[in-house]
Amino acid sequence: MVDNEDWTDKELEEMRSRNIDFSDIPELTPQFLQTLKRVVPREHYKVVPVKKAISIKLDADVLEYYKSKGKGYQTRINRILRAEMLKETAPVYGGEQEEENEHDS
């Protein structure tokens, strides 16, 4: 691949002014975008996650909601918790840290 630092201003301007045919690219509709899943490949983890059995208290309605989605509810809950963790710990994921006002009892 050519490093763009080697390109002249004239070459860059010519590239910007080219007519690019996007007709063969499907439109990214809101409906299509809703079908996409965000995936973080394992090689992006600093450590490989290891599952650990714990006991955790969840609101009954929260637990029933995830159980009602079928098999894999624990995995779904874990993914949601991981996504929240990454929002707080990795600004690249678009999250900002928020102060906790509630304390677990």
Short mmCIF file of C-alpha atoms in Angstrom, two decimals:
data_model
loop_
_atom_site.label_atom_id
_atom_site.label_comp_id
_atom_site.label_asym_id
_atom_site.label_seq_id
_atom_site.Cartn_x
_atom_site.Cartn_y
_atom_site.Cartn_z
CA MET A 1 0.00 0.00 0.00
CA VAL A 2 1.27 3.48 -0.82
CA ASP A 3 1.83 5.75 2.16
CA ASN A 4 -0.22 8.92 1.66
CA GLU A 5 2.67 11.03 3.02
CA ASP A 6 4.37 10.35 -0.32
CA TRP A 7 1.47 11.78 -2.32
CA THR A 8 1.66 15.31 -3.64
CA ASP A 9 -1.06 17.86 -3.01
CA LYS A 10 -1.97 17.62 -6.70
CA GLU A 11 -2.35 13.83 -6.50
CA LEU A 12 -4.52 14.11 -3.40
CA GLU A 13 -6.75 16.72 -5.05
CA GLU A 14 -7.12 14.57 -8.16
CA MET A 15 -8.11 11.64 -5.99
CA ARG A 16 -10.73 13.70 -4.14
CA SER A 17 -12.22 15.02 -7.37
CA ARG A 18 -12.70 11.61 -9.01
CA ASN A 19 -16.24 10.46 -9.58
CA ILE A 20 -16.66 7.22 -7.71
CA ASP A 21 -19.49 4.94 -8.75
CA PHE A 22 -21.27 3.74 -5.62
CA SER A 23 -24.22 2.23 -7.50
CA ASP A 24 -23.21 -1.37 -6.74
CA ILE A 25 -23.02 -0.75 -2.99
CA PRO A 26 -26.25 -1.52 -1.11
CA GLU A 27 -27.88 1.33 0.76
CA LEU A 28 -27.31 1.23 4.52
CA THR A 29 -30.88 1.58 5.70
CA PRO A 30 -31.81 1.79 9.38
CA GLN A 31 -33.43 -1.64 9.03
CA PHE A 32 -30.19 -3.15 7.73
CA LEU A 33 -28.09 -1.46 10.41
CA GLN A 34 -30.35 -2.93 13.11
CA THR A 35 -29.42 -6.43 11.93
CA LEU A 36 -25.71 -5.86 12.55
CA LYS A 37 -24.00 -7.12 15.69
CA ARG A 38 -21.01 -5.47 17.30
CA VAL A 39 -18.27 -8.05 17.65
CA VAL A 40 -15.04 -7.63 19.55
CA PRO A 41 -12.61 -10.30 18.34
CA ARG A 42 -10.86 -12.20 21.13
CA GLU A 43 -7.46 -10.91 20.00
CA HIS A 44 -8.59 -7.45 21.15
CA TYR A 45 -8.83 -8.60 24.75
CA LYS A 46 -5.77 -7.88 26.85
CA VAL A 47 -6.52 -11.10 28.70
CA VAL A 48 -8.58 -14.05 27.59
CA PRO A 49 -11.78 -13.97 29.64
CA VAL A 50 -12.10 -16.90 32.01
CA LYS A 51 -15.55 -17.83 33.26
CA LYS A 52 -16.00 -17.93 37.01
CA ALA A 53 -19.07 -19.28 38.78
CA ILE A 54 -20.53 -16.78 41.25
CA SER A 55 -23.76 -16.08 43.05
CA ILE A 56 -25.34 -12.75 42.12
CA LYS A 57 -28.62 -11.18 43.14
CA LEU A 58 -30.66 -9.81 40.24
CA ASP A 59 -34.12 -8.31 40.27
CA ALA A 60 -36.58 -11.11 39.57
CA ASP A 61 -38.10 -9.34 36.56
CA VAL A 62 -34.66 -8.75 35.04
CA LEU A 63 -33.76 -12.42 35.40
CA GLU A 64 -37.11 -13.58 34.01
CA TYR A 65 -36.75 -11.24 31.03
CA TYR A 66 -33.39 -12.73 30.02
CA LYS A 67 -34.52 -16.28 30.74
CA SER A 68 -37.58 -15.69 28.53
CA LYS A 69 -35.22 -15.07 25.61
CA GLY A 70 -34.24 -18.73 25.77
CA LYS A 71 -31.07 -20.71 26.15
CA GLY A 72 -27.94 -18.61 26.59
CA TYR A 73 -29.40 -16.01 28.93
CA GLN A 74 -26.28 -16.05 31.13
CA THR A 75 -24.11 -15.41 28.08
CA ARG A 76 -26.36 -12.49 27.06
CA ILE A 77 -26.17 -10.99 30.55
CA ASN A 78 -22.38 -11.39 30.49
CA ARG A 79 -22.16 -9.64 27.09
CA ILE A 80 -24.21 -6.72 28.39
CA LEU A 81 -22.02 -6.42 31.47
CA ARG A 82 -18.86 -6.63 29.32
CA ALA A 83 -20.15 -3.93 26.97
CA GLU A 84 -20.79 -1.63 29.93
CA MET A 85 -17.35 -2.40 31.34
CA LEU A 86 -15.72 -1.58 28.00
CA LYS A 87 -17.65 1.70 27.75
CA GLU A 88 -16.17 2.74 31.09
CA THR A 89 -12.67 1.41 30.59
CA ALA A 90 -12.01 1.91 26.88
CA PRO A 91 -12.84 5.39 25.52
CA VAL A 92 -12.37 4.00 22.01
CA TYR A 93 -15.73 2.26 22.49
CA GLY A 94 -17.41 5.64 22.92
CA GLY A 95 -18.09 5.43 26.63
CA GLU A 96 -17.42 7.90 29.36
CA GLN A 97 -16.94 7.05 32.98
CA GLU A 98 -19.83 7.92 35.25
CA GLU A 99 -19.70 8.13 39.00
CA GLU A 100 -21.72 5.52 40.84
CA ASN A 101 -24.30 7.03 43.18
CA GLU A 102 -25.77 3.74 44.33
CA HIS A 103 -24.06 1.16 46.50
CA ASP A 104 -24.77 -2.56 46.39
CA SER A 105 -26.41 -3.84 49.54
#
